Amino acid sequence: MTQKVIDLRSDTITRPVPEMRQVMANAEVGDDVFGDDPTINELENRTAEILEKESAVYVPSGTMANQLAVRCHTQPGDEILLDANAHIFWYEAGAPAALSGASCRVIQGRRGIFTVDQFLEALRPANIHLATTRLLALENTHNRGGGSVWPLEQLAQVCDAAHGRDISVHMDGARIWNASIASGIAEADYARHVDSVSVCFSKGLGAPVGSALAGSQEFIEKARRFRKQFGGGMRQAGIIAAGALYALHNHRSRLKDDHDNARKLADGVKNIPGIHTDTDAVETNLVYFDVEPMSANEMLSRLAQAGVLMIATAPNTIRAVTSLEVNSEEIDAAVNIIKEIAADFRVS
Ligand code: TLP
């Protein structure tokens, strides 16, 4: 019997469960560029309802949702303020510059989260030499911040400070569902402080494709036009939107299992010689740990040989992400494998 791979590379690897595939197969569809796809319309309405925003638009990816927001909020030459580890800055292939002509200026937050004072310090005076800061972008939960959740009050303070200076706020809420489950704070309670929010259905929620951008009616109308321009206008995409709708209805509460498994993994590896992790930093479904004396890549290739997949985010840093693809027993198995490999590195 072939051994099942324990895939902890990302929660993006989640595959549709059989019931989800069933609703996808039976989805009612139409041409969404004409606004005729009833399943997409339902998904957009439901998403807007949960986030308590006027409107939402379905898009192929989280990257497109974020970049539509950047495009809508800024003009070429404008500047975006965001944390130094933000996904928009790190992992979107330079899109703010390429697609919107916007530059990024970063704030050195703590685990992706910064204070109102840090925001205020980063502001530039009005001066013709300087770029205009038009947009502040927050990420909740914060990916490279270790899956950290923004404290609501701090988020509100930062957003109020931005709005008071005519700066719009976008929230990359790819994992807002995880933030909400971990904190007990409704998604809408985060979303009410920001002008736009992107959410992903294709991560912990387990849908195969898709994200959404939500905001005011006027903002989303503008985003629909840019979605077309960016090549994101889809046709009978109700097939995939049905998976997202299923995920929204059925998979939000199960994220707690992923959080429990992440904690179990962090607790399991924290005392292994050669592994360093801050277990207090594990708030949701992401676990980061440092390895030494081996490099992250050495560790990853040994793990892969043993059927455990993770990714490196720095020369000595590894990221593991829990999802519906990995159960509690598999976390135990992964911990034991890490233990064995780390011991090998110490004797060799
Ligand atoms: N993150 C992916 C990779 O791109 C790193 C992952 O495996 O975590 N915002 C955040 C906070 C994200 O973590 C991601 C994906 C996105 C946006 C982009 O979503 P997609 O991959 O749908 O474009």
GROMACS .gro file of C-alpha atoms and ligand atoms in nm:
model
  371
    1MET     CA    1   0.000   0.000   0.000
    2THR     CA    2   0.138   0.341  -0.089
    3GLN     CA    3   0.181   0.573   0.205
    4LYS     CA    4  -0.046   0.880   0.208
    5VAL     CA    5   0.149   1.202   0.175
    6ILE     CA    6   0.099   1.441   0.467
    7ASP     CA    7   0.072   1.766   0.277
    8LEU     CA    8   0.132   2.069   0.498
    9ARG     CA    9   0.257   2.303   0.223
   10SER     CA   10  -0.053   2.521   0.228
   11ASP     CA   11  -0.427   2.524   0.282
   12THR     CA   12  -0.451   2.601  -0.091
   13ILE     CA   13  -0.394   2.228  -0.158
   14THR     CA   14  -0.742   2.136  -0.028
   15ARG     CA   15  -0.950   1.934  -0.272
   16PRO     CA   16  -1.328   1.942  -0.298
   17VAL     CA   17  -1.502   1.684  -0.077
   18PRO     CA   18  -1.752   1.449  -0.253
   19GLU     CA   19  -2.064   1.649  -0.148
   20MET     CA   20  -1.901   1.965  -0.278
   21ARG     CA   21  -1.828   1.800  -0.611
   22GLN     CA   22  -2.193   1.692  -0.624
   23VAL     CA   23  -2.328   2.045  -0.584
   24MET     CA   24  -2.072   2.169  -0.836
   25ALA     CA   25  -2.186   1.911  -1.091
   26ASN     CA   26  -2.547   2.017  -1.045
   27ALA     CA   27  -2.488   2.394  -1.033
   28GLU     CA   28  -2.713   2.622  -1.234
   29VAL     CA   29  -2.497   2.834  -1.460
   30GLY     CA   30  -2.513   3.122  -1.708
   31ASP     CA   31  -2.278   3.373  -1.865
   32ASP     CA   32  -2.142   3.572  -1.573
   33VAL     CA   33  -2.006   3.852  -1.791
   34PHE     CA   34  -2.375   3.918  -1.874
   35GLY     CA   35  -2.453   3.883  -1.502
   36ASP     CA   36  -2.652   3.571  -1.588
   37ASP     CA   37  -2.495   3.310  -1.363
   38PRO     CA   38  -2.740   3.251  -1.075
   39THR     CA   39  -2.487   3.058  -0.866
   40ILE     CA   40  -2.228   3.334  -0.889
   41ASN     CA   41  -2.495   3.593  -0.810
   42GLU     CA   42  -2.593   3.394  -0.501
   43LEU     CA   43  -2.228   3.359  -0.392
   44GLU     CA   44  -2.163   3.730  -0.435
   45ASN     CA   45  -2.479   3.821  -0.243
   46ARG     CA   46  -2.404   3.577   0.037
   47THR     CA   47  -2.045   3.702   0.065
   48ALA     CA   48  -2.157   4.066   0.079
   49GLU     CA   49  -2.416   3.968   0.341
   50ILE     CA   50  -2.163   3.793   0.567
   51LEU     CA   51  -1.921   4.084   0.541
   52GLU     CA   52  -2.205   4.338   0.567
   53LYS     CA   53  -2.081   4.521   0.259
   54GLU     CA   54  -2.311   4.652  -0.016
   55SER     CA   55  -2.168   4.434  -0.288
   56ALA     CA   56  -1.910   4.169  -0.380
   57VAL     CA   57  -1.754   4.036  -0.700
   58TYR     CA   58  -1.629   3.681  -0.760
   59VAL     CA   59  -1.276   3.653  -0.902
   60PRO     CA   60  -1.041   3.366  -0.989
   61SER     CA   61  -0.784   3.427  -0.712
   62GLY     CA   62  -0.694   3.612  -0.396
   63THR     CA   63  -0.422   3.788  -0.589
   64MET     CA   64  -0.674   3.925  -0.836
   65ALA     CA   65  -0.905   4.037  -0.555
   66ASN     CA   66  -0.621   4.227  -0.388
   67GLN     CA   67  -0.496   4.376  -0.712
   68LEU     CA   68  -0.841   4.491  -0.817
   69ALA     CA   69  -0.861   4.668  -0.483
   70VAL     CA   70  -0.521   4.832  -0.538
   71ARG     CA   71  -0.625   4.935  -0.890
   72CYS     CA   72  -0.956   5.081  -0.773
   73HIS     CA   73  -0.813   5.271  -0.476
   74THR     CA   74  -0.503   5.420  -0.642
   75GLN     CA   75  -0.380   5.616  -0.943
   76PRO     CA   76  -0.037   5.563  -1.105
   77GLY     CA   77   0.225   5.728  -0.885
   78ASP     CA   78   0.033   5.672  -0.563
   79GLU     CA   79   0.179   5.483  -0.271
   80ILE     CA   80   0.040   5.197  -0.066
   81LEU     CA   81   0.137   5.158   0.299
   82LEU     CA   82   0.149   4.802   0.426
   83ASP     CA   83   0.335   4.569   0.658
   84ALA     CA   84   0.682   4.460   0.541
   85ASN     CA   85   0.563   4.099   0.526
   86ALA     CA   86   0.231   4.159   0.353
   87HIS     CA   87   0.126   3.910   0.085
   88ILE     CA   88   0.051   4.200  -0.153
   89PHE     CA   89   0.416   4.308  -0.118
   90TRP     CA   90   0.586   3.967  -0.107
   91TYR     CA   91   0.388   3.723  -0.311
   92GLU     CA   92   0.198   3.902  -0.585
   93ALA     CA   93   0.481   3.929  -0.836
   94GLY     CA   94   0.520   4.306  -0.810
   95ALA     CA   95   0.161   4.355  -0.924
   96PRO     CA   96   0.095   4.694  -0.758
   97ALA     CA   97   0.370   4.845  -0.976
   98ALA     CA   98   0.292   4.636  -1.284
   99LEU     CA   99  -0.086   4.670  -1.288
  100SER     CA  100  -0.159   4.994  -1.103
  101GLY     CA  101   0.161   5.198  -1.122
  102ALA     CA  102   0.158   5.214  -0.741
  103SER     CA  103   0.460   5.184  -0.515
  104CYS     CA  104   0.470   5.010  -0.178
  105ARG     CA  105   0.610   5.156   0.141
  106VAL     CA  106   0.642   4.915   0.426
  107ILE     CA  107   0.586   4.934   0.800
  108GLN     CA  108   0.788   4.696   1.021
  109GLY     CA  109   0.502   4.544   1.214
  110ARG     CA  110   0.521   4.267   1.472
  111ARG     CA  111   0.400   3.944   1.320
  112GLY     CA  112   0.234   4.146   1.044
  113ILE     CA  113   0.049   4.378   1.278
  114PHE     CA  114   0.143   4.739   1.340
  115THR     CA  115   0.031   5.012   1.577
  116VAL     CA  116  -0.140   5.339   1.503
  117ASP     CA  117   0.184   5.518   1.601
  118GLN     CA  118   0.381   5.318   1.346
  119PHE     CA  119   0.122   5.408   1.085
  120LEU     CA  120   0.143   5.778   1.177
  121GLU     CA  121   0.524   5.772   1.167
  122ALA     CA  122   0.513   5.627   0.816
  123LEU     CA  123   0.300   5.910   0.680
  124ARG     CA  124   0.467   6.163   0.456
  125PRO     CA  125   0.408   6.537   0.473
  126ALA     CA  126   0.226   6.703   0.183
  127ASN     CA  127   0.507   6.795  -0.055
  128ILE     CA  128   0.530   6.784  -0.434
  129HIS     CA  129   0.843   6.569  -0.416
  130LEU     CA  130   0.667   6.286  -0.236
  131ALA     CA  131   0.434   6.013  -0.347
  132THR     CA  132   0.076   6.047  -0.228
  133THR     CA  133  -0.020   5.775   0.017
  134ARG     CA  134  -0.363   5.671  -0.103
  135LEU     CA  135  -0.411   5.327   0.045
  136LEU     CA  136  -0.336   5.135   0.361
  137ALA     CA  137  -0.348   4.756   0.330
  138LEU     CA  138  -0.392   4.521   0.627
  139GLU     CA  139  -0.381   4.141   0.626
  140ASN     CA  140  -0.603   3.937   0.860
  141THR     CA  141  -0.498   3.667   0.939
  142HIS     CA  142  -0.142   3.754   0.850
  143ASN     CA  143   0.031   3.482   0.650
  144ARG     CA  144   0.399   3.563   0.701
  145GLY     CA  145   0.305   3.696   1.044
  146GLY     CA  146   0.237   3.332   1.141
  147GLY     CA  147  -0.140   3.333   1.092
  148SER     CA  148  -0.174   3.619   1.341
  149VAL     CA  149  -0.510   3.781   1.405
  150TRP     CA  150  -0.548   4.160   1.422
  151PRO     CA  151  -0.680   4.273   1.762
  152LEU     CA  152  -1.009   4.442   1.669
  153GLU     CA  153  -0.949   4.760   1.866
  154GLN     CA  154  -0.604   4.810   1.715
  155LEU     CA  155  -0.743   4.750   1.368
  156ALA     CA  156  -1.018   5.006   1.433
  157GLN     CA  157  -0.764   5.265   1.557
  158VAL     CA  158  -0.538   5.221   1.256
  159CYS     CA  159  -0.832   5.240   1.015
  160ASP     CA  160  -0.975   5.550   1.184
  161ALA     CA  161  -0.635   5.718   1.164
  162ALA     CA  162  -0.611   5.637   0.792
  163HIS     CA  163  -0.963   5.753   0.714
  164GLY     CA  164  -0.899   6.076   0.906
  165ARG     CA  165  -0.619   6.145   0.657
  166ASP     CA  166  -0.818   6.056   0.348
  167ILE     CA  167  -0.641   5.724   0.305
  168SER     CA  168  -0.858   5.428   0.206
  169VAL     CA  169  -0.812   5.091   0.374
  170HIS     CA  170  -0.814   4.750   0.211
  171MET     CA  171  -0.807   4.429   0.412
  172ASP     CA  172  -0.654   4.117   0.259
  173GLY     CA  173  -0.890   3.875   0.429
  174ALA     CA  174  -0.780   3.565   0.241
  175ARG     CA  175  -0.806   3.390   0.580
  176ILE     CA  176  -1.061   3.620   0.749
  177TRP     CA  177  -1.262   3.303   0.819
  178ASN     CA  178  -0.976   3.174   1.034
  179ALA     CA  179  -0.947   3.509   1.213
  180SER     CA  180  -1.315   3.498   1.293
  181ILE     CA  181  -1.313   3.140   1.422
  182ALA     CA  182  -1.003   3.205   1.636
  183SER     CA  183  -1.124   3.532   1.789
  184GLY     CA  184  -1.499   3.475   1.801
  185ILE     CA  185  -1.536   3.813   1.625
  186ALA     CA  186  -1.770   3.812   1.324
  187GLU     CA  187  -1.610   3.874   0.983
  188ALA     CA  188  -1.836   4.179   0.945
  189ASP     CA  189  -1.697   4.332   1.265
  190TYR     CA  190  -1.353   4.341   1.106
  191ALA     CA  191  -1.487   4.440   0.766
  192ARG     CA  192  -1.685   4.741   0.890
  193HIS     CA  193  -1.360   4.931   0.953
  194VAL     CA  194  -1.223   4.893   0.601
  195ASP     CA  195  -1.336   5.017   0.261
  196SER     CA  196  -1.272   4.691   0.080
  197VAL     CA  197  -1.200   4.335   0.178
  198SER     CA  198  -1.080   4.037  -0.022
  199VAL     CA  199  -1.168   3.683   0.090
  200CYS     CA  200  -1.064   3.341  -0.039
  201PHE     CA  201  -1.281   3.034  -0.072
  202SER     CA  202  -0.995   2.819  -0.196
  203LYS     CA  203  -0.784   2.800   0.120
  204GLY     CA  204  -0.906   2.655   0.450
  205LEU     CA  205  -1.266   2.658   0.327
  206GLY     CA  206  -1.169   2.392   0.077
  207ALA     CA  207  -1.329   2.518  -0.247
  208PRO     CA  208  -1.125   2.445  -0.558
  209VAL     CA  209  -1.125   2.797  -0.705
  210GLY     CA  210  -1.205   3.153  -0.625
  211SER     CA  211  -1.203   3.460  -0.410
  212ALA     CA  212  -1.418   3.769  -0.378
  213LEU     CA  213  -1.372   4.140  -0.331
  214ALA     CA  214  -1.636   4.323  -0.128
  215GLY     CA  215  -1.707   4.692  -0.074
  216SER     CA  216  -1.957   4.963  -0.160
  217GLN     CA  217  -2.182   4.926  -0.464
  218GLU     CA  218  -1.991   5.196  -0.649
  219PHE     CA  219  -1.651   5.046  -0.564
  220ILE     CA  220  -1.752   4.699  -0.681
  221GLU     CA  221  -1.894   4.837  -1.007
  222LYS     CA  222  -1.553   4.989  -1.070
  223ALA     CA  223  -1.384   4.659  -0.974
  224ARG     CA  224  -1.602   4.470  -1.226
  225ARG     CA  225  -1.469   4.688  -1.503
  226PHE     CA  226  -1.107   4.627  -1.397
  227ARG     CA  227  -1.179   4.255  -1.354
  228LYS     CA  228  -1.272   4.251  -1.723
  229GLN     CA  229  -0.961   4.449  -1.810
  230PHE     CA  230  -0.740   4.211  -1.609
  231GLY     CA  231  -0.894   3.916  -1.795
  232GLY     CA  232  -1.089   3.787  -1.498
  233GLY     CA  233  -1.439   3.798  -1.649
  234MET     CA  234  -1.558   3.437  -1.641
  235ARG     CA  235  -1.846   3.270  -1.817
  236GLN     CA  236  -2.027   2.963  -1.675
  237ALA     CA  237  -1.816   2.981  -1.361
  238GLY     CA  238  -2.116   2.890  -1.146
  239ILE     CA  239  -1.964   2.541  -1.155
  240ILE     CA  240  -1.677   2.660  -0.938
  241ALA     CA  241  -1.879   2.921  -0.748
  242ALA     CA  242  -2.103   2.635  -0.630
  243GLY     CA  243  -1.802   2.484  -0.454
  244ALA     CA  244  -1.733   2.819  -0.290
  245LEU     CA  245  -2.096   2.851  -0.178
  246TYR     CA  246  -2.086   2.501  -0.035
  247ALA     CA  247  -1.763   2.590   0.148
  248LEU     CA  248  -1.913   2.909   0.288
  249HIS     CA  249  -2.215   2.722   0.423
  250ASN     CA  250  -2.042   2.409   0.547
  251HIS     CA  251  -1.674   2.462   0.613
  252ARG     CA  252  -1.633   2.776   0.820
  253SER     CA  253  -1.686   2.615   1.158
  254ARG     CA  254  -1.454   2.325   1.082
  255LEU     CA  255  -1.156   2.563   1.070
  256LYS     CA  256  -1.131   2.510   1.445
  257ASP     CA  257  -1.000   2.158   1.372
  258ASP     CA  258  -0.721   2.310   1.163
  259HIS     CA  259  -0.633   2.549   1.445
  260ASP     CA  260  -0.626   2.263   1.697
  261ASN     CA  261  -0.401   2.063   1.465
  262ALA     CA  262  -0.165   2.357   1.416
  263ARG     CA  263  -0.132   2.395   1.792
  264LYS     CA  264  -0.074   2.022   1.826
  265LEU     CA  265   0.201   2.038   1.565
  266ALA     CA  266   0.368   2.337   1.733
  267ASP     CA  267   0.347   2.174   2.076
  268GLY     CA  268   0.483   1.852   1.928
  269VAL     CA  269   0.793   2.008   1.773
  270LYS     CA  270   0.874   2.279   2.028
  271ASN     CA  271   1.102   2.064   2.246
  272ILE     CA  272   1.283   1.886   1.964
  273PRO     CA  273   1.654   1.981   1.971
  274GLY     CA  274   1.734   2.176   1.656
  275ILE     CA  275   1.379   2.309   1.614
  276HIS     CA  276   1.271   2.647   1.744
  277THR     CA  277   0.914   2.764   1.742
  278ASP     CA  278   0.715   3.020   1.935
  279THR     CA  279   0.405   2.824   2.030
  280ASP     CA  280   0.236   3.137   2.167
  281ALA     CA  281   0.248   3.275   1.814
  282VAL     CA  282   0.028   2.996   1.680
  283GLU     CA  283  -0.318   3.150   1.670
  284THR     CA  284  -0.473   2.984   1.365
  285ASN     CA  285  -0.367   2.724   1.105
  286LEU     CA  286  -0.008   2.830   1.029
  287VAL     CA  287   0.303   2.711   1.209
  288TYR     CA  288   0.647   2.856   1.140
  289PHE     CA  289   0.960   2.704   1.288
  290ASP     CA  290   1.332   2.761   1.256
  291VAL     CA  291   1.572   2.474   1.207
  292GLU     CA  292   1.946   2.442   1.283
  293PRO     CA  293   2.208   2.320   1.218
  294MET     CA  294   2.037   2.188   0.903
  295SER     CA  295   1.902   2.428   0.643
  296ALA     CA  296   1.532   2.445   0.574
  297ASN     CA  297   1.588   2.288   0.231
  298GLU     CA  298   1.785   1.996   0.376
  299MET     CA  299   1.508   1.937   0.626
  300LEU     CA  300   1.240   1.966   0.359
  301SER     CA  301   1.400   1.711   0.129
  302ARG     CA  302   1.434   1.461   0.416
  303LEU     CA  303   1.073   1.528   0.513
  304ALA     CA  304   0.958   1.478   0.154
  305GLN     CA  305   1.138   1.141   0.139
  306ALA     CA  306   0.938   1.044   0.448
  307GLY     CA  307   0.611   1.163   0.289
  308VAL     CA  308   0.572   1.496   0.470
  309LEU     CA  309   0.551   1.816   0.265
  310MET     CA  310   0.613   2.168   0.394
  311ILE     CA  311   0.769   2.481   0.243
  312ALA     CA  312   1.067   2.702   0.327
  313THR     CA  313   1.008   3.074   0.375
  314ALA     CA  314   1.370   3.163   0.463
  315PRO     CA  315   1.702   2.970   0.462
  316ASN     CA  316   1.631   2.829   0.810
  317THR     CA  317   1.258   2.876   0.836
  318ILE     CA  318   0.985   2.628   0.750
  319ARG     CA  319   0.611   2.684   0.723
  320ALA     CA  320   0.350   2.416   0.787
  321VAL     CA  321  -0.018   2.480   0.724
  322THR     CA  322  -0.300   2.263   0.851
  323SER     CA  323  -0.615   2.204   0.649
  324LEU     CA  324  -0.894   1.954   0.591
  325GLU     CA  325  -0.642   1.738   0.404
  326VAL     CA  326  -0.459   1.650   0.727
  327ASN     CA  327  -0.607   1.487   1.037
  328SER     CA  328  -0.486   1.474   1.396
  329GLU     CA  329  -0.319   1.130   1.360
  330GLU     CA  330  -0.125   1.256   1.062
  331ILE     CA  331  -0.003   1.549   1.272
  332ASP     CA  332   0.128   1.297   1.529
  333ALA     CA  333   0.299   1.106   1.248
  334ALA     CA  334   0.453   1.427   1.111
  335VAL     CA  335   0.587   1.520   1.458
  336ASN     CA  336   0.752   1.178   1.494
  337ILE     CA  337   0.911   1.206   1.150
  338ILE     CA  338   1.045   1.555   1.231
  339LYS     CA  339   1.186   1.417   1.557
  340GLU     CA  340   1.370   1.137   1.376
  341ILE     CA  341   1.511   1.362   1.107
  342ALA     CA  342   1.626   1.627   1.356
  343ALA     CA  343   1.802   1.356   1.560
  344ASP     CA  344   1.981   1.231   1.245
  345PHE     CA  345   2.109   1.579   1.172
  346ARG     CA  346   2.246   1.609   1.524
  347VAL     CA  347   2.448   1.288   1.508
  348SER     CA  348   2.570   1.324   1.152
  349TLP     N1  349  -0.104   3.253  -0.020
  349TLP     C1  350  -0.037   3.135  -0.065
  349TLP     C2  351   0.094   3.170  -0.135
  349TLP     O1  352   0.073   3.272  -0.228
  349TLP     C3  353   0.202   3.214  -0.042
  349TLP     C4  354  -0.014   3.043   0.052
  349TLP     O2  355   0.021   2.926   0.028
  349TLP     O3  356  -0.032   3.086   0.167
  349TLP     N2  357  -0.352   3.681   0.052
  349TLP     C5  358  -0.295   3.596   0.140
  349TLP     C6  359  -0.282   3.638   0.282
  349TLP     C7  360  -0.251   3.470   0.098
  349TLP     O4  361  -0.194   3.390   0.185
  349TLP     C8  362  -0.267   3.433  -0.037
  349TLP     C9  363  -0.217   3.300  -0.088
  349TLP    C10  364  -0.326   3.525  -0.125
  349TLP    C11  365  -0.367   3.649  -0.077
  349TLP    C12  366  -0.340   3.498  -0.273
  349TLP     O5  367  -0.433   3.403  -0.303
  349TLP     P1  368  -0.426   3.324  -0.445
  349TLP     O6  369  -0.324   3.219  -0.428
  349TLP     O7  370  -0.565   3.274  -0.461
  349TLP     O8  371  -0.390   3.424  -0.549
   0.00000   0.00000   0.00000
